[in-house]
PDB file of C-alpha atoms in Angstrom:
ATOM      1  CA  GLY I  29       5.417  -3.416 -10.286  1.00 90.00           C
ATOM      2  CA  GLU I  30       4.097  -2.733 -13.654  1.00 89.00           C
ATOM      3  CA  LYS I  31       7.611  -1.710 -14.948  1.00 93.00           C
ATOM      4  CA  HIS I  32       9.957  -1.803 -12.339  1.00 95.00           C
ATOM      5  CA  THR I  33      11.105  -4.162  -9.648  1.00 96.00           C
ATOM      6  CA  LEU I  34      11.608  -4.245  -5.671  1.00 97.00           C
ATOM      7  CA  LEU I  35      14.040  -6.429  -4.586  1.00 96.00           C
ATOM      8  CA  LEU I  36      14.042  -6.908  -0.765  1.00 97.00           C
ATOM      9  CA  ARG I  37      16.867  -9.520   1.393  1.00 94.00           C
ATOM     10  CA  GLU I  38      15.512 -11.378   4.340  1.00 92.00           C
ATOM     11  CA  ASP I  39      17.506  -8.867   6.646  1.00 91.00           C
ATOM     12  CA  GLY I  40      15.610  -5.874   5.260  1.00 91.00           C
ATOM     13  CA  VAL I  41      18.556  -4.465   2.454  1.00 91.00           C
ATOM     14  CA  LEU I  42      16.399  -3.035  -0.089  1.00 95.00           C
ATOM     15  CA  TRP I  43      17.303  -2.949  -3.877  1.00 96.00           C
ATOM     16  CA  GLY I  44      15.027  -1.564  -6.844  1.00 96.00           C
ATOM     17  CA  CYS I  45      15.498  -1.514 -10.791  1.00 96.00           C
ATOM     18  CA  GLY I  46      13.780  -0.679 -14.102  1.00 95.00           C
ATOM     19  CA  TRP I  47      11.489   2.024 -15.202  1.00 94.00           C
ATOM     20  CA  ASN I  48      12.101   5.501 -12.666  1.00 94.00           C
ATOM     21  CA  GLN I  49      10.177   7.814 -14.369  1.00 93.00           C
ATOM     22  CA  PHE I  50       8.587   9.538 -11.513  1.00 93.00           C
ATOM     23  CA  GLY I  51      11.301   8.585  -9.030  1.00 93.00           C
ATOM     24  CA  GLN I  52      10.213   5.456  -7.677  1.00 95.00           C
ATOM     25  CA  ILE I  53      13.147   3.539  -7.165  1.00 95.00           C
ATOM     26  CA  LEU I  54      15.535   6.399  -6.924  1.00 91.00           C
ATOM     27  CA  PRO I  55      15.840  10.026  -6.768  1.00 89.00           C
ATOM     28  CA  ILE I  56      16.902  10.547 -10.404  1.00 84.00           C
ATOM     29  CA  LYS I  57      13.545  11.032 -12.164  1.00 83.00           C
ATOM     30  CA  GLY I  58      13.157  10.185 -15.942  1.00 81.00           C
ATOM     31  CA  ASP I  59      16.559   8.053 -15.769  1.00 83.00           C
ATOM     32  CA  ASN I  60      15.639   4.056 -16.170  1.00 91.00           C
ATOM     33  CA  VAL I  61      17.558   2.230 -13.592  1.00 94.00           C
ATOM     34  CA  LEU I  62      19.479  -0.867 -15.579  1.00 93.00           C
ATOM     35  CA  SER I  63      20.909  -2.901 -12.589  1.00 94.00           C
ATOM     36  CA  PRO I  64      19.603  -3.654  -9.077  1.00 94.00           C
ATOM     37  CA  SER I  65      20.424  -0.331  -6.868  1.00 95.00           C
ATOM     38  CA  LYS I  66      20.229  -0.025  -3.058  1.00 95.00           C
ATOM     39  CA  ILE I  67      17.268   1.709  -1.943  1.00 95.00           C
ATOM     40  CA  MET I  68      17.594   3.162   1.725  1.00 93.00           C
ATOM     41  CA  ILE I  69      14.724   5.059   3.741  1.00 94.00           C
ATOM     42  CA  ASP I  70      15.932   7.611   6.585  1.00 89.00           C
ATOM     43  CA  ALA I  71      14.227   6.818   9.814  1.00 86.00           C
ATOM     44  CA  PRO I  72      11.826  10.050  11.217  1.00 80.00           C
ATOM     45  CA  ASP I  73      13.882  12.891  13.284  1.00 66.00           C
ATOM     46  CA  ASN I  74      11.806  12.981  16.361  1.00 60.00           C
ATOM     47  CA  ASN I  75      14.526  15.921  17.593  1.00 50.00           C
ATOM     48  CA  ASP I  76      12.813  19.041  17.217  1.00 46.00           C
ATOM     49  CA  GLU I  77      16.852  20.668  18.303  1.00 45.00           C
ATOM     50  CA  THR I  78      18.521  22.237  15.272  1.00 42.00           C
ATOM     51  CA  SER I  79      22.054  23.409  15.147  1.00 43.00           C
ATOM     52  CA  ALA I  80      24.273  24.806  12.862  1.00 44.00           C
ATOM     53  CA  THR I  81      26.293  21.565  12.200  1.00 45.00           C
ATOM     54  CA  ASP I  82      23.633  19.355  12.303  1.00 51.00           C
ATOM     55  CA  ASP I  83      25.877  15.842  12.830  1.00 53.00           C
ATOM     56  CA  ARG I  84      23.735  13.512  14.410  1.00 45.00           C
ATOM     57  CA  PRO I  85      23.757   9.822  12.804  1.00 53.00           C
ATOM     58  CA  ILE I  86      21.404   8.961  10.305  1.00 63.00           C
ATOM     59  CA  ASN I  87      19.270   5.820  11.043  1.00 78.00           C
ATOM     60  CA  HIS I  88      18.001   3.583   8.346  1.00 88.00           C
ATOM     61  CA  GLU I  89      14.867   1.980   8.750  1.00 93.00           C
ATOM     62  CA  VAL I  90      14.713  -2.115   8.061  1.00 94.00           C
ATOM     63  CA  VAL I  91      12.205  -2.914   5.267  1.00 96.00           C
ATOM     64  CA  THR I  92       9.637  -5.892   6.202  1.00 97.00           C
ATOM     65  CA  GLN I  93       7.334  -5.507   3.078  1.00 97.00           C
ATOM     66  CA  ILE I  94       7.428  -4.142   0.135  1.00 97.00           C
ATOM     67  CA  ALA I  95       4.463  -3.541  -2.848  1.00 97.00           C
ATOM     68  CA  ALA I  96       4.676  -1.681  -6.242  1.00 97.00           C
ATOM     69  CA  GLY I  97       2.080  -0.553  -8.550  1.00 95.00           C
ATOM     70  CA  ARG I  98       2.092   1.279 -11.844  1.00 93.00           C
ATOM     71  CA  GLY I  99       4.756   4.103 -11.488  1.00 95.00           C
ATOM     72  CA  GLN I 100       5.074   3.733  -7.237  1.00 97.00           C
ATOM     73  CA  SER I 101       6.650   2.201  -4.161  1.00 97.00           C
ATOM     74  CA  TYR I 102       5.450   1.206  -1.081  1.00 98.00           C
ATOM     75  CA  PHE I 103       7.851   0.546   2.085  1.00 98.00           C
ATOM     76  CA  LEU I 104       6.717  -1.391   5.255  1.00 97.00           C
ATOM     77  CA  THR I 105       9.156  -1.156   7.913  1.00 96.00           C
ATOM     78  CA  GLU I 106      10.188  -3.257  11.051  1.00 95.00           C
ATOM     79  CA  SER I 107       9.431   0.385  13.174  1.00 94.00           C
ATOM     80  CA  GLY I 108       5.619  -0.189  11.239  1.00 95.00           C
ATOM     81  CA  HIS I 109       6.113   2.913   9.597  1.00 97.00           C
ATOM     82  CA  ILE I 110       4.752   3.138   5.710  1.00 98.00           C
ATOM     83  CA  TYR I 111       6.604   5.349   3.130  1.00 97.00           C
ATOM     84  CA  ALA I 112       5.970   6.030  -0.602  1.00 98.00           C
ATOM     85  CA  SER I 113       7.776   7.069  -3.294  1.00 97.00           C
ATOM     86  CA  GLY I 114       6.630   7.842  -7.336  1.00 96.00           C
ATOM     87  CA  THR I 115       3.500   8.794  -9.317  1.00 96.00           C
ATOM     88  CA  ASN I 116       1.241  10.862  -7.261  1.00 97.00           C
ATOM     89  CA  PHE I 117      -1.629  11.928  -9.552  1.00 95.00           C
ATOM     90  CA  HIS I 118      -4.892  10.217  -7.976  1.00 96.00           C
ATOM     91  CA  GLY I 119      -3.159  10.646  -4.644  1.00 96.00           C
ATOM     92  CA  GLN I 120      -2.449   6.959  -4.067  1.00 97.00           C
ATOM     93  CA  LEU I 121       0.690   7.833  -1.717  1.00 97.00           C
ATOM     94  CA  CYS I 122      -1.214   8.409   0.934  1.00 97.00           C
ATOM     95  CA  LEU I 123       0.164  12.138   1.754  1.00 97.00           C
ATOM     96  CA  GLY I 124      -2.637  14.111   2.061  1.00 96.00           C
ATOM     97  CA  HIS I 125      -1.400  15.851  -1.564  1.00 96.00           C
ATOM     98  CA  LYS I 126      -1.095  14.579  -5.374  1.00 96.00           C
ATOM     99  CA  ASN I 127       2.358  15.828  -5.555  1.00 96.00           C
ATOM    100  CA  GLU I 128       5.491  13.170  -6.811  1.00 95.00           C
ATOM    101  CA  MET I 129       7.863  12.125  -4.713  1.00 96.00           C
ATOM    102  CA  SER I 130      11.237  11.226  -5.633  1.00 94.00           C
ATOM    103  CA  LEU I 131      12.436   9.885  -1.990  1.00 93.00           C
ATOM    104  CA  PRO I 132      10.139   7.832   0.074  1.00 95.00           C
ATOM    105  CA  SER I 133       8.231   9.854   2.634  1.00 96.00           C
ATOM    106  CA  LEU I 134       6.416   8.731   5.710  1.00 97.00           C
ATOM    107  CA  VAL I 135       2.603   8.013   5.370  1.00 97.00           C
ATOM    108  CA  ALA I 136       2.172  10.612   8.484  1.00 96.00           C
ATOM    109  CA  GLY I 137      -2.077   9.411   7.864  1.00 96.00           C
ATOM    110  CA  VAL I 138      -1.714   5.545   9.125  1.00 97.00           C
ATOM    111  CA  ASP I 139       0.453   6.848  12.232  1.00 96.00           C
ATOM    112  CA  LYS I 140      -1.812   9.314  12.856  1.00 96.00           C
ATOM    113  CA  TYR I 141      -5.117   7.083  12.479  1.00 96.00           C
ATOM    114  CA  LEU I 142      -2.921   4.441  14.821  1.00 96.00           C
ATOM    115  CA  SER I 143      -2.338   7.164  17.569  1.00 95.00           C
ATOM    116  CA  GLU I 144      -5.511   9.236  17.745  1.00 92.00           C
ATOM    117  CA  GLY I 145      -8.486   8.237  20.481  1.00 81.00           C
ATOM    118  CA  SER I 146      -9.375  10.100  23.459  1.00 73.00           C
ATOM    119  CA  ASP I 147      -8.827   7.319  25.964  1.00 82.00           C
ATOM    120  CA  PHE I 148      -6.847   4.896  24.039  1.00 88.00           C
ATOM    121  CA  SER I 149      -5.681   4.780  21.007  1.00 94.00           C
ATOM    122  CA  LEU I 150      -5.307   1.852  18.773  1.00 94.00           C
ATOM    123  CA  LEU I 151      -1.123   1.689  19.306  1.00 94.00           C
ATOM    124  CA  ASP I 152      -1.953   1.479  22.885  1.00 93.00           C
ATOM    125  CA  GLU I 153      -4.294  -1.654  22.122  1.00 93.00           C
ATOM    126  CA  GLY I 154      -1.431  -2.810  20.066  1.00 95.00           C
ATOM    127  CA  VAL I 155      -2.685  -2.256  16.668  1.00 96.00           C
ATOM    128  CA  LYS I 156      -0.294  -2.222  14.105  1.00 96.00           C
ATOM    129  CA  VAL I 157      -0.004  -2.751  10.432  1.00 98.00           C
ATOM    130  CA  LYS I 158       0.267  -6.540   9.177  1.00 97.00           C
ATOM    131  CA  HIS I 159       0.588  -6.315   5.337  1.00 97.00           C
ATOM    132  CA  ILE I 160       0.201  -3.920   2.349  1.00 98.00           C
ATOM    133  CA  ALA I 161      -0.746  -4.238  -1.063  1.00 97.00           C
ATOM    134  CA  ALA I 162      -0.678  -1.896  -4.611  1.00 97.00           C
ATOM    135  CA  GLY I 163      -3.095  -1.697  -7.122  1.00 95.00           C
ATOM    136  CA  ARG I 164      -2.787  -0.130 -10.465  1.00 94.00           C
ATOM    137  CA  SER I 165      -2.519   3.282  -8.456  1.00 95.00           C
ATOM    138  CA  SER I 166      -3.890   1.967  -5.137  1.00 97.00           C
ATOM    139  CA  LEU I 167      -2.780   1.528  -2.168  1.00 98.00           C
ATOM    140  CA  TYR I 168      -4.323  -1.324   0.433  1.00 97.00           C
ATOM    141  CA  VAL I 169      -3.534  -1.216   4.222  1.00 98.00           C
ATOM    142  CA  LEU I 170      -4.370  -4.082   6.333  1.00 97.00           C
ATOM    143  CA  LEU I 171      -4.186  -3.148  10.310  1.00 97.00           C
ATOM    144  CA  SER I 172      -3.527  -6.109  12.641  1.00 97.00           C
ATOM    145  CA  ASP I 173      -7.324  -6.116  14.239  1.00 95.00           C
ATOM    146  CA  GLY I 174      -8.672  -6.418  10.704  1.00 95.00           C
ATOM    147  CA  GLN I 175      -9.500  -3.256   9.789  1.00 95.00           C
ATOM    148  CA  MET I 176      -8.383  -1.885   5.902  1.00 95.00           C
ATOM    149  CA  LEU I 177      -7.629   1.530   5.120  1.00 97.00           C
ATOM    150  CA  SER I 178      -6.801   2.764   1.198  1.00 97.00           C
ATOM    151  CA  CYS I 179      -6.318   5.150  -0.543  1.00 97.00           C
ATOM    152  CA  GLY I 180      -5.336   6.413  -4.369  1.00 97.00           C
ATOM    153  CA  LYS I 181      -7.522   6.106  -7.632  1.00 95.00           C
ATOM    154  CA  ASN I 182     -10.908   5.473  -7.123  1.00 93.00           C
ATOM    155  CA  ILE I 183     -12.726   5.772 -10.742  1.00 90.00           C
ATOM    156  CA  HIS I 184     -13.992   1.923 -10.082  1.00 89.00           C
ATOM    157  CA  GLY I 185     -14.845   1.834  -6.658  1.00 89.00           C
ATOM    158  CA  GLN I 186     -11.904   0.119  -5.817  1.00 92.00           C
ATOM    159  CA  LEU I 187     -11.110   1.565  -2.685  1.00 93.00           C
ATOM    160  CA  GLY I 188     -14.430   0.216  -0.967  1.00 91.00           C
ATOM    161  CA  LEU I 189     -15.705   3.300  -0.132  1.00 91.00           C
ATOM    162  CA  GLY I 190     -19.226   3.156  -0.965  1.00 86.00           C
ATOM    163  CA  VAL I 191     -18.380   5.836  -3.689  1.00 85.00           C
ATOM    164  CA  VAL I 192     -16.601   6.086  -7.663  1.00 81.00           C
ATOM    165  CA  ASP I 193     -15.168   8.579  -9.259  1.00 74.00           C
ATOM    166  CA  ARG I 194     -13.568  10.720  -6.109  1.00 84.00           C
ATOM    167  CA  ASP I 195      -9.878  10.125  -5.466  1.00 93.00           C
ATOM    168  CA  VAL I 196      -8.545   9.586  -2.319  1.00 96.00           C
ATOM    169  CA  ASP I 197      -5.217  11.509  -0.818  1.00 97.00           C
ATOM    170  CA  THR I 198      -5.072  10.269   2.983  1.00 97.00           C
ATOM    171  CA  PRO I 199      -6.060   6.586   4.257  1.00 97.00           C
ATOM    172  CA  THR I 200      -9.477   6.260   4.566  1.00 96.00           C
ATOM    173  CA  VAL I 201     -11.134   3.221   6.722  1.00 95.00           C
ATOM    174  CA  MET I 202     -12.676   0.732   4.354  1.00 92.00           C
ATOM    175  CA  ASP I 203     -16.024  -1.227   4.462  1.00 86.00           C
ATOM    176  CA  VAL I 204     -14.759  -4.769   5.291  1.00 84.00           C
ATOM    177  CA  ALA I 205     -14.005  -6.049   8.713  1.00 80.00           C
ATOM    178  CA  LYS I 206     -11.974  -8.644   9.996  1.00 91.00           C
ATOM    179  CA  ALA I 207      -9.701  -9.245   7.214  1.00 94.00           C
ATOM    180  CA  THR I 208      -6.613 -11.428   7.535  1.00 94.00           C
ATOM    181  CA  ARG I 209      -5.172 -11.087   4.364  1.00 93.00           C
ATOM    182  CA  VAL I 210      -5.031  -8.494   1.046  1.00 93.00           C
ATOM    183  CA  PHE I 211      -4.428  -8.938  -2.955  1.00 92.00           C
ATOM    184  CA  SER I 212      -3.614  -7.005  -5.335  1.00 94.00           C
ATOM    185  CA  SER I 213      -1.318  -6.097  -8.236  1.00 92.00           C
ATOM    186  CA  SER I 214       0.000  -3.593 -10.522  1.00 92.00           C
ATOM    187  CA  SER I 215      -2.434  -3.882 -13.249  1.00 89.00           C
ATOM    188  CA  SER I 216      -5.312  -4.434 -11.454  1.00 90.00           C
ATOM    189  CA  PHE I 217      -8.237  -2.034 -10.720  1.00 90.00           C
ATOM    190  CA  GLY I 218      -9.849  -3.795  -7.964  1.00 90.00           C
ATOM    191  CA  ALA I 219      -8.453  -5.861  -4.916  1.00 92.00           C
ATOM    192  CA  PHE I 220      -9.434  -9.187  -2.820  1.00 91.00           C
ATOM    193  CA  PHE I 221      -9.181  -9.744   0.908  1.00 90.00           C
ATOM    194  CA  VAL I 222     -10.118 -13.064   2.956  1.00 90.00           C
ATOM    195  CA  ASN I 223     -11.710 -12.373   6.337  1.00 89.00           C
ATOM    196  CA  GLU I 224     -10.927 -14.788   9.433  1.00 87.00           C
ATOM    197  CA  ASP I 225     -13.604 -17.371   8.773  1.00 83.00           C
ATOM    198  CA  ALA I 226     -12.152 -17.874   4.921  1.00 83.00           C
ATOM    199  CA  THR I 227     -14.573 -15.514   3.169  1.00 85.00           C
ATOM    200  CA  ILE I 228     -13.152 -13.935   0.342  1.00 87.00           C
ATOM    201  CA  TYR I 229     -14.187 -10.370  -0.641  1.00 88.00           C
ATOM    202  CA  ARG I 230     -13.929  -8.799  -3.493  1.00 88.00           C
ATOM    203  CA  VAL I 231     -13.780  -4.915  -4.425  1.00 90.00           C
ATOM    204  CA  GLY I 232     -13.425  -2.752  -7.682  1.00 89.00           C
ATOM    205  CA  PHE I 233     -13.013  -3.561 -11.343  1.00 80.00           C
ATOM    206  CA  GLY I 234     -13.938  -6.571 -13.493  1.00 63.00           C
ATOM    207  CA  PHE I 235     -15.717  -9.037 -11.006  1.00 53.00           C
ATOM    208  CA  GLY I 236     -19.092 -10.056 -13.056  1.00 53.00           C
ATOM    209  CA  ALA I 237     -21.424  -7.796 -14.803  1.00 45.00           C
ATOM    210  CA  ARG I 238     -20.475  -4.760 -12.789  1.00 65.00           C
ATOM    211  CA  GLU I 239     -17.987  -2.716 -10.588  1.00 74.00           C
ATOM    212  CA  ASN I 240     -18.086  -3.577  -7.045  1.00 80.00           C
ATOM    213  CA  TRP I 241     -17.894  -0.336  -5.176  1.00 81.00           C
ATOM    214  CA  ARG I 242     -18.006  -2.007  -1.456  1.00 82.00           C
ATOM    215  CA  PRO I 243     -16.342  -5.504  -0.516  1.00 83.00           C
ATOM    216  CA  THR I 244     -18.300  -8.286  -1.808  1.00 81.00           C
ATOM    217  CA  PRO I 245     -18.378 -11.805  -0.802  1.00 81.00           C
ATOM    218  CA  VAL I 246     -17.493 -14.508  -3.670  1.00 78.00           C
ATOM    219  CA  ALA I 247     -17.692 -18.197  -3.362  1.00 61.00           C
ATOM    220  CA  CYS I 248     -15.844 -20.698  -5.915  1.00 63.00           C
ATOM    221  CA  PRO I 249     -17.863 -22.892  -8.370  1.00 63.00           C
ATOM    222  CA  ASP I 250     -17.824 -25.668  -5.973  1.00 61.00           C
ATOM    223  CA  GLY I 251     -19.626 -23.220  -3.428  1.00 59.00           C
ATOM    224  CA  GLY I 252     -16.695 -23.609  -0.843  1.00 57.00           C
ATOM    225  CA  LEU I 253     -14.892 -20.556   0.472  1.00 54.00           C
ATOM    226  CA  GLY I 254     -11.395 -19.885  -0.773  1.00 53.00           C
ATOM    227  CA  ARG I 255      -8.310 -19.625   1.483  1.00 50.00           C
ATOM    228  CA  ASP I 256      -5.395 -18.521  -0.872  1.00 47.00           C
ATOM    229  CA  ILE I 257      -5.795 -16.153  -3.704  1.00 48.00           C
ATOM    230  CA  SER I 258      -4.144 -14.600  -6.514  1.00 50.00           C
ATOM    231  CA  ARG I 259      -4.766 -11.498  -8.341  1.00 46.00           C
ATOM    232  CA  LYS I 260      -3.990 -10.946 -11.635  1.00 47.00           C
ATOM    233  CA  ARG I 261      -5.579  -8.957 -14.630  1.00 47.00           C
ATOM    234  CA  PRO I 262      -7.466 -10.494 -16.661  1.00 45.00           C
ATOM    235  CA  HIS I 263      -7.825 -13.285 -14.593  1.00 48.00           C
ATOM    236  CA  SER I 264      -7.967 -14.632 -11.092  1.00 51.00           C
ATOM    237  CA  LEU I 265      -7.002 -17.544  -8.611  1.00 48.00           C
ATOM    238  CA  LEU I 266      -9.249 -19.249  -6.260  1.00 49.00           C
ATOM    239  CA  SER I 267      -8.443 -22.096  -4.227  1.00 47.00           C
ATOM    240  CA  PRO I 268     -11.142 -23.872  -2.212  1.00 44.00           C
ATOM    241  CA  GLY I 269     -10.031 -24.285   1.613  1.00 44.00           C
TER     242      GLY I 269
END
């Protein structure tokens, strides 16, 4: 992140350290975390039964991917869920509100999108979350069928929705098809996407003379199509395929 670090081990064990003003690492908001501290995420409880003495075991999620923005953290788990914590002033946690969350909270909007459908849902078709990326105050979610979802700050059109100056607090479908990779950074007001034919798309602030409110193709200087890219404001790196 901009001022905090997330560390993920191969077996899904997770630590964090650094700036913790919004609880993006641990629930003790305002206190900086000076050494790596373990972050544990409780799996959703699907049992509606309640009892006076709840002695059900707590199941911790296994984290497979992490992303960090300016003051927020995102976690993708082995079960396919996304969790978010930290600042939420622009709705960047995708929770349907703008309240700060000092504990990792389930991004239920992504699950809802995958499970919707009158006959067959995307989940029925085997679609799942493939990758997550965080901008300064935005989240990008890549699905395994190439669809992209986004939420958060949109002052520069960085959510790729064709509109600007409207924050979005729920996962919303972007106008980009067959994406295979997505890149952004904690200091970025934009993002890059690569689709299945290796075309690079850009969205948001800092690309040419104007903002890009919708994903726009970009070519390398030699006219080739890029395959590997890195996004770090104020510069970008593109590698021809």
